[in-house]
Amino acid sequence: EIVLTQSPGTLSLSPGERATLSCRASQSVSNNYLAWYQQKPGQAPRLVIYGASSRATGIPERFSGGGSGTDFTLSINRLEPEDCAVYYCQQYGSSRRTFGPGTKVDIK
Amino acid sequence: EVQLVESGGGVVRPGGSLRLSCAASGFTFDDHGMSWVRQVPGKGLEWVSGINWNGVSTGYADSVKGRFTISRDNAKNSLSLQMNSLRAEDTALYHCAREVSTGWAYYSDHWGQGTLVTVSS
């Protein structure tokens, strides 16, 4: 099973700043099949990025994904208050899909 | 608009059974694989089970294999999860999710709000 580690656990930034979230896999993610999800309190997760770098429908261009192999990042430019959420990475390149523990993004 | 509405959650004793359902609308149901993902309140996400578009191929997390069975009824646009031999650690919010195929791999692009399962004596 591929174990995903996310860092930092919590990120506290001001509006307009850039957030960089990290997701590290215990082994290489096949075909860079890595997704990022945003979850706000009381809501279902929302797909943000798939295939490591493709933005999902309706996601602002401020969100971008990158990385390959075992190291991936989610960047959020010009943070807005609505970006306050927990962000999870997930690998779907193996039959046992796994999620990371999440990074909480707080807006000061 | 894609809508996924789960039902069937509740309180059940350890060793008991429960059947979850997910009603899908707003898209062509049999064009997509589907899955169940659970979340302990306040905690992270765990993929539970997935099924391909015609129900022929299924997959399970090790934690539920042999106890849970996923199925679908394309005529009714419905997804189900039969959960047997329930344990306290199965307590969670169960989300139904629509899958997008990238060939042999699937990711979830729409999720329902979930139905809460509590296993307690």
PDB file of C-alpha atoms in Angstrom:
ATOM      1  CA  GLU A   1       0.000   0.000   0.000  1.00  0.00           C
ATOM      2  CA  ILE A   2       1.284   3.453  -0.912  1.00  0.00           C
ATOM      3  CA  VAL A   3       1.429   5.720   2.143  1.00  0.00           C
ATOM      4  CA  LEU A   4       0.968   9.442   1.537  1.00  0.00           C
ATOM      5  CA  THR A   5       2.424  12.023   3.898  1.00  0.00           C
ATOM      6  CA  GLN A   6       1.255  15.625   3.751  1.00  0.00           C
ATOM      7  CA  SER A   7       3.011  18.680   5.114  1.00  0.00           C
ATOM      8  CA  PRO A   8       2.601  20.954   6.824  1.00  0.00           C
ATOM      9  CA  GLY A   9      -0.263  19.817   9.024  1.00  0.00           C
ATOM     10  CA  THR A  10      -1.606  23.349   9.200  1.00  0.00           C
ATOM     11  CA  LEU A  11      -0.793  26.403   7.123  1.00  0.00           C
ATOM     12  CA  SER A  12      -1.832  29.824   8.363  1.00  0.00           C
ATOM     13  CA  LEU A  13      -1.505  32.616   5.823  1.00  0.00           C
ATOM     14  CA  SER A  14      -2.948  36.028   5.020  1.00  0.00           C
ATOM     15  CA  PRO A  15      -5.201  36.812   2.077  1.00  0.00           C
ATOM     16  CA  GLY A  16      -3.181  37.423  -1.067  1.00  0.00           C
ATOM     17  CA  GLU A  17      -0.301  35.179  -0.005  1.00  0.00           C
ATOM     18  CA  ARG A  18       0.759  31.985  -1.759  1.00  0.00           C
ATOM     19  CA  ALA A  19       0.204  28.572  -0.179  1.00  0.00           C
ATOM     20  CA  THR A  20       2.358  25.580  -1.039  1.00  0.00           C
ATOM     21  CA  LEU A  21       1.171  22.166   0.149  1.00  0.00           C
ATOM     22  CA  SER A  22       3.285  19.037  -0.079  1.00  0.00           C
ATOM     23  CA  CYS A  23       2.313  15.406  -0.617  1.00  0.00           C
ATOM     24  CA  ARG A  24       4.991  12.724  -0.490  1.00  0.00           C
ATOM     25  CA  ALA A  25       4.415   9.074  -1.442  1.00  0.00           C
ATOM     26  CA  SER A  26       6.193   6.054   0.054  1.00  0.00           C
ATOM     27  CA  GLN A  27       6.755   4.758  -3.485  1.00  0.00           C
ATOM     28  CA  SER A  28       6.394   6.138  -6.964  1.00  0.00           C
ATOM     29  CA  VAL A  29       2.820   6.932  -8.001  1.00  0.00           C
ATOM     30  CA  SER A  30       2.065   5.193 -11.249  1.00  0.00           C
ATOM     31  CA  ASN A  31       1.516   7.582 -14.186  1.00  0.00           C
ATOM     32  CA  ASN A  32       1.429  10.439 -11.648  1.00  0.00           C
ATOM     33  CA  TYR A  33      -2.138   9.446 -10.854  1.00  0.00           C
ATOM     34  CA  LEU A  34      -2.471  11.861  -7.982  1.00  0.00           C
ATOM     35  CA  ALA A  35      -5.480  14.001  -7.090  1.00  0.00           C
ATOM     36  CA  TRP A  36      -6.079  16.836  -4.661  1.00  0.00           C
ATOM     37  CA  TYR A  37      -9.399  17.438  -2.896  1.00  0.00           C
ATOM     38  CA  GLN A  38     -10.657  20.425  -0.958  1.00  0.00           C
ATOM     39  CA  GLN A  39     -13.011  19.884   1.958  1.00  0.00           C
ATOM     40  CA  LYS A  40     -14.734  22.674   3.865  1.00  0.00           C
ATOM     41  CA  PRO A  41     -16.452  22.056   7.221  1.00  0.00           C
ATOM     42  CA  GLY A  42     -19.738  20.230   6.822  1.00  0.00           C
ATOM     43  CA  GLN A  43     -19.241  19.719   3.098  1.00  0.00           C
ATOM     44  CA  ALA A  44     -18.294  16.835   0.849  1.00  0.00           C
ATOM     45  CA  PRO A  45     -14.809  16.807  -0.672  1.00  0.00           C
ATOM     46  CA  ARG A  46     -14.418  18.679  -3.959  1.00  0.00           C
ATOM     47  CA  LEU A  47     -11.984  17.642  -6.676  1.00  0.00           C
ATOM     48  CA  VAL A  48      -9.334  20.312  -7.296  1.00  0.00           C
ATOM     49  CA  ILE A  49      -6.563  18.610  -9.277  1.00  0.00           C
ATOM     50  CA  TYR A  50      -6.257  15.250 -11.046  1.00  0.00           C
ATOM     51  CA  GLY A  51      -3.374  13.657 -12.882  1.00  0.00           C
ATOM     52  CA  ALA A  52      -1.051  15.667 -10.627  1.00  0.00           C
ATOM     53  CA  SER A  53      -1.483  18.898 -12.594  1.00  0.00           C
ATOM     54  CA  SER A  54      -4.860  19.103 -14.361  1.00  0.00           C
ATOM     55  CA  ARG A  55      -7.387  21.463 -12.837  1.00  0.00           C
ATOM     56  CA  ALA A  56     -10.895  20.139 -12.353  1.00  0.00           C
ATOM     57  CA  THR A  57     -13.889  21.880 -13.888  1.00  0.00           C
ATOM     58  CA  GLY A  58     -14.741  25.147 -12.149  1.00  0.00           C
ATOM     59  CA  ILE A  59     -11.502  25.385 -10.182  1.00  0.00           C
ATOM     60  CA  PRO A  60      -9.888  28.846 -10.353  1.00  0.00           C
ATOM     61  CA  GLU A  61      -6.572  29.247 -12.148  1.00  0.00           C
ATOM     62  CA  ARG A  62      -5.062  30.275  -8.794  1.00  0.00           C
ATOM     63  CA  PHE A  63      -4.847  26.573  -8.020  1.00  0.00           C
ATOM     64  CA  SER A  64      -2.043  24.585  -9.619  1.00  0.00           C
ATOM     65  CA  GLY A  65      -0.606  21.136  -9.103  1.00  0.00           C
ATOM     66  CA  GLY A  66       2.848  19.843  -9.843  1.00  0.00           C
ATOM     67  CA  GLY A  67       5.368  17.150  -9.150  1.00  0.00           C
ATOM     68  CA  SER A  68       5.967  13.581 -10.214  1.00  0.00           C
ATOM     69  CA  GLY A  69       7.089  10.228  -8.910  1.00  0.00           C
ATOM     70  CA  THR A  70       6.944  10.521  -5.134  1.00  0.00           C
ATOM     71  CA  ASP A  71       6.800  14.299  -4.575  1.00  0.00           C
ATOM     72  CA  PHE A  72       3.800  16.437  -5.417  1.00  0.00           C
ATOM     73  CA  THR A  73       2.659  19.937  -4.584  1.00  0.00           C
ATOM     74  CA  LEU A  74      -0.532  21.951  -4.611  1.00  0.00           C
ATOM     75  CA  SER A  75      -0.037  25.694  -4.903  1.00  0.00           C
ATOM     76  CA  ILE A  76      -2.686  28.307  -4.275  1.00  0.00           C
ATOM     77  CA  ASN A  77      -1.798  31.780  -5.495  1.00  0.00           C
ATOM     78  CA  ARG A  78      -3.358  34.932  -4.053  1.00  0.00           C
ATOM     79  CA  LEU A  79      -5.180  33.210  -1.218  1.00  0.00           C
ATOM     80  CA  GLU A  80      -8.796  34.178  -0.681  1.00  0.00           C
ATOM     81  CA  PRO A  81     -10.896  33.632   2.450  1.00  0.00           C
ATOM     82  CA  GLU A  82     -12.967  31.014   0.598  1.00  0.00           C
ATOM     83  CA  ASP A  83      -9.825  28.838   0.247  1.00  0.00           C
ATOM     84  CA  CYS A  84      -9.952  28.042   3.961  1.00  0.00           C
ATOM     85  CA  ALA A  85     -10.322  24.240   4.015  1.00  0.00           C
ATOM     86  CA  VAL A  86      -8.573  20.934   4.505  1.00  0.00           C
ATOM     87  CA  TYR A  87      -6.779  19.684   1.402  1.00  0.00           C
ATOM     88  CA  TYR A  88      -6.224  15.965   0.859  1.00  0.00           C
ATOM     89  CA  CYS A  89      -4.031  14.276  -1.723  1.00  0.00           C
ATOM     90  CA  GLN A  90      -4.978  10.849  -3.044  1.00  0.00           C
ATOM     91  CA  GLN A  91      -3.112   8.400  -5.251  1.00  0.00           C
ATOM     92  CA  TYR A  92      -5.192   6.316  -7.613  1.00  0.00           C
ATOM     93  CA  GLY A  93      -2.401   4.618  -9.491  1.00  0.00           C
ATOM     94  CA  SER A  94      -2.672   1.395  -7.552  1.00  0.00           C
ATOM     95  CA  SER A  95      -5.613  -0.888  -6.844  1.00  0.00           C
ATOM     96  CA  ARG A  96      -5.493   0.182  -3.191  1.00  0.00           C
ATOM     97  CA  ARG A  97      -6.209   3.883  -3.446  1.00  0.00           C
ATOM     98  CA  THR A  98      -4.956   5.858  -0.481  1.00  0.00           C
ATOM     99  CA  PHE A  99      -5.362   9.370   0.898  1.00  0.00           C
ATOM    100  CA  GLY A 100      -2.977  11.577   2.758  1.00  0.00           C
ATOM    101  CA  PRO A 101      -3.912  12.844   6.254  1.00  0.00           C
ATOM    102  CA  GLY A 102      -4.665  16.348   4.976  1.00  0.00           C
ATOM    103  CA  THR A 103      -3.311  19.885   5.311  1.00  0.00           C
ATOM    104  CA  LYS A 104      -5.504  22.493   6.924  1.00  0.00           C
ATOM    105  CA  VAL A 105      -5.251  25.945   5.342  1.00  0.00           C
ATOM    106  CA  ASP A 106      -6.257  28.779   7.648  1.00  0.00           C
ATOM    107  CA  ILE A 107      -6.691  32.321   6.436  1.00  0.00           C
ATOM    108  CA  LYS A 108      -5.604  34.879   9.030  1.00  0.00           C
TER     109      LYS A 108
ATOM    110  CA  GLU B   1     -26.161  19.068 -12.216  1.00  0.00           C
ATOM    111  CA  VAL B   2     -24.620  15.919 -10.789  1.00  0.00           C
ATOM    112  CA  GLN B   3     -26.384  14.823  -7.609  1.00  0.00           C
ATOM    113  CA  LEU B   4     -25.503  11.921  -5.345  1.00  0.00           C
ATOM    114  CA  VAL B   5     -27.733  11.307  -2.347  1.00  0.00           C
ATOM    115  CA  GLU B   6     -26.832   8.632   0.184  1.00  0.00           C
ATOM    116  CA  SER B   7     -29.244   6.927   2.560  1.00  0.00           C
ATOM    117  CA  GLY B   8     -29.473   3.931   4.846  1.00  0.00           C
ATOM    118  CA  GLY B   9     -27.123   4.962   7.624  1.00  0.00           C
ATOM    119  CA  GLY B  10     -27.991   4.526  11.262  1.00  0.00           C
ATOM    120  CA  VAL B  11     -26.997   2.940  14.550  1.00  0.00           C
ATOM    121  CA  VAL B  12     -26.235  -0.779  14.532  1.00  0.00           C
ATOM    122  CA  ARG B  13     -24.731  -3.169  17.069  1.00  0.00           C
ATOM    123  CA  PRO B  14     -21.345  -4.806  16.509  1.00  0.00           C
ATOM    124  CA  GLY B  15     -21.771  -7.840  14.300  1.00  0.00           C
ATOM    125  CA  GLY B  16     -24.862  -6.395  12.690  1.00  0.00           C
ATOM    126  CA  SER B  17     -25.606  -5.472   9.085  1.00  0.00           C
ATOM    127  CA  LEU B  18     -26.622  -2.365   7.201  1.00  0.00           C
ATOM    128  CA  ARG B  19     -27.278  -1.567   3.560  1.00  0.00           C
ATOM    129  CA  LEU B  20     -26.367   1.843   2.200  1.00  0.00           C
ATOM    130  CA  SER B  21     -27.827   3.278  -0.994  1.00  0.00           C
ATOM    131  CA  CYS B  22     -26.840   6.128  -3.267  1.00  0.00           C
ATOM    132  CA  ALA B  23     -29.303   7.702  -5.687  1.00  0.00           C
ATOM    133  CA  ALA B  24     -27.601   9.313  -8.677  1.00  0.00           C
ATOM    134  CA  SER B  25     -28.997  11.948 -11.030  1.00  0.00           C
ATOM    135  CA  GLY B  26     -27.841  14.613 -13.462  1.00  0.00           C
ATOM    136  CA  PHE B  27     -25.572  12.359 -15.517  1.00  0.00           C
ATOM    137  CA  THR B  28     -25.572   9.112 -17.476  1.00  0.00           C
ATOM    138  CA  PHE B  29     -25.093   6.678 -14.617  1.00  0.00           C
ATOM    139  CA  ASP B  30     -23.781   3.732 -16.599  1.00  0.00           C
ATOM    140  CA  ASP B  31     -21.058   5.857 -18.178  1.00  0.00           C
ATOM    141  CA  HIS B  32     -19.226   5.943 -14.865  1.00  0.00           C
ATOM    142  CA  GLY B  33     -17.652   3.761 -12.245  1.00  0.00           C
ATOM    143  CA  MET B  34     -18.709   4.518  -8.677  1.00  0.00           C
ATOM    144  CA  SER B  35     -17.150   4.201  -5.266  1.00  0.00           C
ATOM    145  CA  TRP B  36     -17.682   4.506  -1.525  1.00  0.00           C
ATOM    146  CA  VAL B  37     -15.316   6.538   0.642  1.00  0.00           C
ATOM    147  CA  ARG B  38     -15.691   6.895   4.394  1.00  0.00           C
ATOM    148  CA  GLN B  39     -14.629   9.501   6.891  1.00  0.00           C
ATOM    149  CA  VAL B  40     -14.563   9.277  10.647  1.00  0.00           C
ATOM    150  CA  PRO B  41     -16.005  12.624  11.805  1.00  0.00           C
ATOM    151  CA  GLY B  42     -13.184  15.107  12.190  1.00  0.00           C
ATOM    152  CA  LYS B  43     -10.678  12.719  10.629  1.00  0.00           C
ATOM    153  CA  GLY B  44      -9.345  11.810   7.201  1.00  0.00           C
ATOM    154  CA  LEU B  45     -10.688   9.933   4.196  1.00  0.00           C
ATOM    155  CA  GLU B  46     -10.522   6.203   3.478  1.00  0.00           C
ATOM    156  CA  TRP B  47     -11.443   4.607   0.158  1.00  0.00           C
ATOM    157  CA  VAL B  48     -13.734   1.645   0.893  1.00  0.00           C
ATOM    158  CA  SER B  49     -14.873   0.106  -2.375  1.00  0.00           C
ATOM    159  CA  GLY B  50     -15.306   0.757  -6.077  1.00  0.00           C
ATOM    160  CA  ILE B  51     -17.253  -0.733  -8.971  1.00  0.00           C
ATOM    161  CA  ASN B  52     -16.911  -0.278 -12.722  1.00  0.00           C
ATOM    162  CA  TRP B  53     -19.675   0.897 -15.025  1.00  0.00           C
ATOM    163  CA  ASN B  54     -21.360  -2.478 -15.559  1.00  0.00           C
ATOM    164  CA  GLY B  55     -20.704  -4.009 -12.145  1.00  0.00           C
ATOM    165  CA  VAL B  56     -18.366  -6.696 -13.445  1.00  0.00           C
ATOM    166  CA  SER B  57     -15.254  -5.361 -11.725  1.00  0.00           C
ATOM    167  CA  THR B  58     -15.178  -4.477  -8.036  1.00  0.00           C
ATOM    168  CA  GLY B  59     -12.510  -3.632  -5.494  1.00  0.00           C
ATOM    169  CA  TYR B  60     -12.316  -3.361  -1.722  1.00  0.00           C
ATOM    170  CA  ALA B  61     -10.043  -1.973   0.938  1.00  0.00           C
ATOM    171  CA  ASP B  62      -8.388  -4.699   2.994  1.00  0.00           C
ATOM    172  CA  SER B  63     -10.230  -3.404   6.070  1.00  0.00           C
ATOM    173  CA  VAL B  64     -13.638  -4.352   4.612  1.00  0.00           C
ATOM    174  CA  LYS B  65     -12.865  -7.208   2.223  1.00  0.00           C
ATOM    175  CA  GLY B  66     -15.080 -10.203   2.869  1.00  0.00           C
ATOM    176  CA  ARG B  67     -17.555  -8.158   4.928  1.00  0.00           C
ATOM    177  CA  PHE B  68     -18.788  -5.460   2.516  1.00  0.00           C
ATOM    178  CA  THR B  69     -20.290  -5.930  -0.955  1.00  0.00           C
ATOM    179  CA  ILE B  70     -20.713  -3.157  -3.501  1.00  0.00           C
ATOM    180  CA  SER B  71     -23.314  -3.388  -6.253  1.00  0.00           C
ATOM    181  CA  ARG B  72     -25.203  -1.188  -8.678  1.00  0.00           C
ATOM    182  CA  ASP B  73     -28.512  -1.112 -10.536  1.00  0.00           C
ATOM    183  CA  ASN B  74     -28.066   0.874 -13.733  1.00  0.00           C
ATOM    184  CA  ALA B  75     -31.785   0.709 -14.494  1.00  0.00           C
ATOM    185  CA  LYS B  76     -32.471   2.571 -11.241  1.00  0.00           C
ATOM    186  CA  ASN B  77     -29.373   4.802 -11.251  1.00  0.00           C
ATOM    187  CA  SER B  78     -28.517   3.377  -7.866  1.00  0.00           C
ATOM    188  CA  LEU B  79     -25.395   2.274  -6.014  1.00  0.00           C
ATOM    189  CA  SER B  80     -25.437   0.080  -2.900  1.00  0.00           C
ATOM    190  CA  LEU B  81     -23.090  -1.078  -0.180  1.00  0.00           C
ATOM    191  CA  GLN B  82     -24.059  -4.135   1.853  1.00  0.00           C
ATOM    192  CA  MET B  83     -22.151  -4.067   5.129  1.00  0.00           C
ATOM    193  CA  ASN B  84     -22.044  -7.214   7.266  1.00  0.00           C
ATOM    194  CA  SER B  85     -20.192  -8.145  10.457  1.00  0.00           C
ATOM    195  CA  LEU B  86     -19.901  -4.499  11.349  1.00  0.00           C
ATOM    196  CA  ARG B  87     -17.263  -3.372  13.836  1.00  0.00           C
ATOM    197  CA  ALA B  88     -16.851  -0.264  15.945  1.00  0.00           C
ATOM    198  CA  GLU B  89     -14.076   0.888  13.620  1.00  0.00           C
ATOM    199  CA  ASP B  90     -16.556   0.986  10.723  1.00  0.00           C
ATOM    200  CA  THR B  91     -18.226   3.982  12.381  1.00  0.00           C
ATOM    201  CA  ALA B  92     -17.950   6.826   9.870  1.00  0.00           C
ATOM    202  CA  LEU B  93     -19.687   9.064   7.378  1.00  0.00           C
ATOM    203  CA  TYR B  94     -20.005   7.107   4.137  1.00  0.00           C
ATOM    204  CA  HIS B  95     -19.784   9.097   0.906  1.00  0.00           C
ATOM    205  CA  CYS B  96     -20.804   7.867  -2.506  1.00  0.00           C
ATOM    206  CA  ALA B  97     -18.624   9.208  -5.330  1.00  0.00           C
ATOM    207  CA  ARG B  98     -18.728   9.274  -9.118  1.00  0.00           C
ATOM    208  CA  GLU B  99     -15.604   8.034 -10.816  1.00  0.00           C
ATOM    209  CA  VAL B 100     -13.822   9.174 -13.949  1.00  0.00           C
ATOM    210  CA  SER B 101     -11.821   6.592 -15.852  1.00  0.00           C
ATOM    211  CA  THR B 102      -8.331   7.305 -17.147  1.00  0.00           C
ATOM    212  CA  GLY B 103      -8.085   3.891 -18.761  1.00  0.00           C
ATOM    213  CA  TRP B 104      -7.367   1.498 -15.943  1.00  0.00           C
ATOM    214  CA  ALA B 105      -7.346   3.994 -13.085  1.00  0.00           C
ATOM    215  CA  TYR B 106     -10.205   5.934 -11.577  1.00  0.00           C
ATOM    216  CA  TYR B 107     -10.497   9.147  -9.612  1.00  0.00           C
ATOM    217  CA  SER B 108     -13.603  10.664  -8.003  1.00  0.00           C
ATOM    218  CA  ASP B 109     -14.947  13.915  -9.427  1.00  0.00           C
ATOM    219  CA  HIS B 110     -18.245  14.309  -7.562  1.00  0.00           C
ATOM    220  CA  TRP B 111     -19.184  13.297  -4.033  1.00  0.00           C
ATOM    221  CA  GLY B 112     -22.378  13.061  -2.043  1.00  0.00           C
ATOM    222  CA  GLN B 113     -22.831  14.573   1.403  1.00  0.00           C
ATOM    223  CA  GLY B 114     -22.695  11.160   3.055  1.00  0.00           C
ATOM    224  CA  THR B 115     -24.742   8.998   5.407  1.00  0.00           C
ATOM    225  CA  LEU B 116     -23.595   8.343   8.967  1.00  0.00           C
ATOM    226  CA  VAL B 117     -23.046   4.804  10.207  1.00  0.00           C
ATOM    227  CA  THR B 118     -22.559   4.273  13.941  1.00  0.00           C
ATOM    228  CA  VAL B 119     -21.584   0.846  15.235  1.00  0.00           C
ATOM    229  CA  SER B 120     -22.142   0.704  18.971  1.00  0.00           C
ATOM    230  CA  SER B 121     -23.527  -1.589  21.606  1.00  0.00           C
TER     231      SER B 121
END
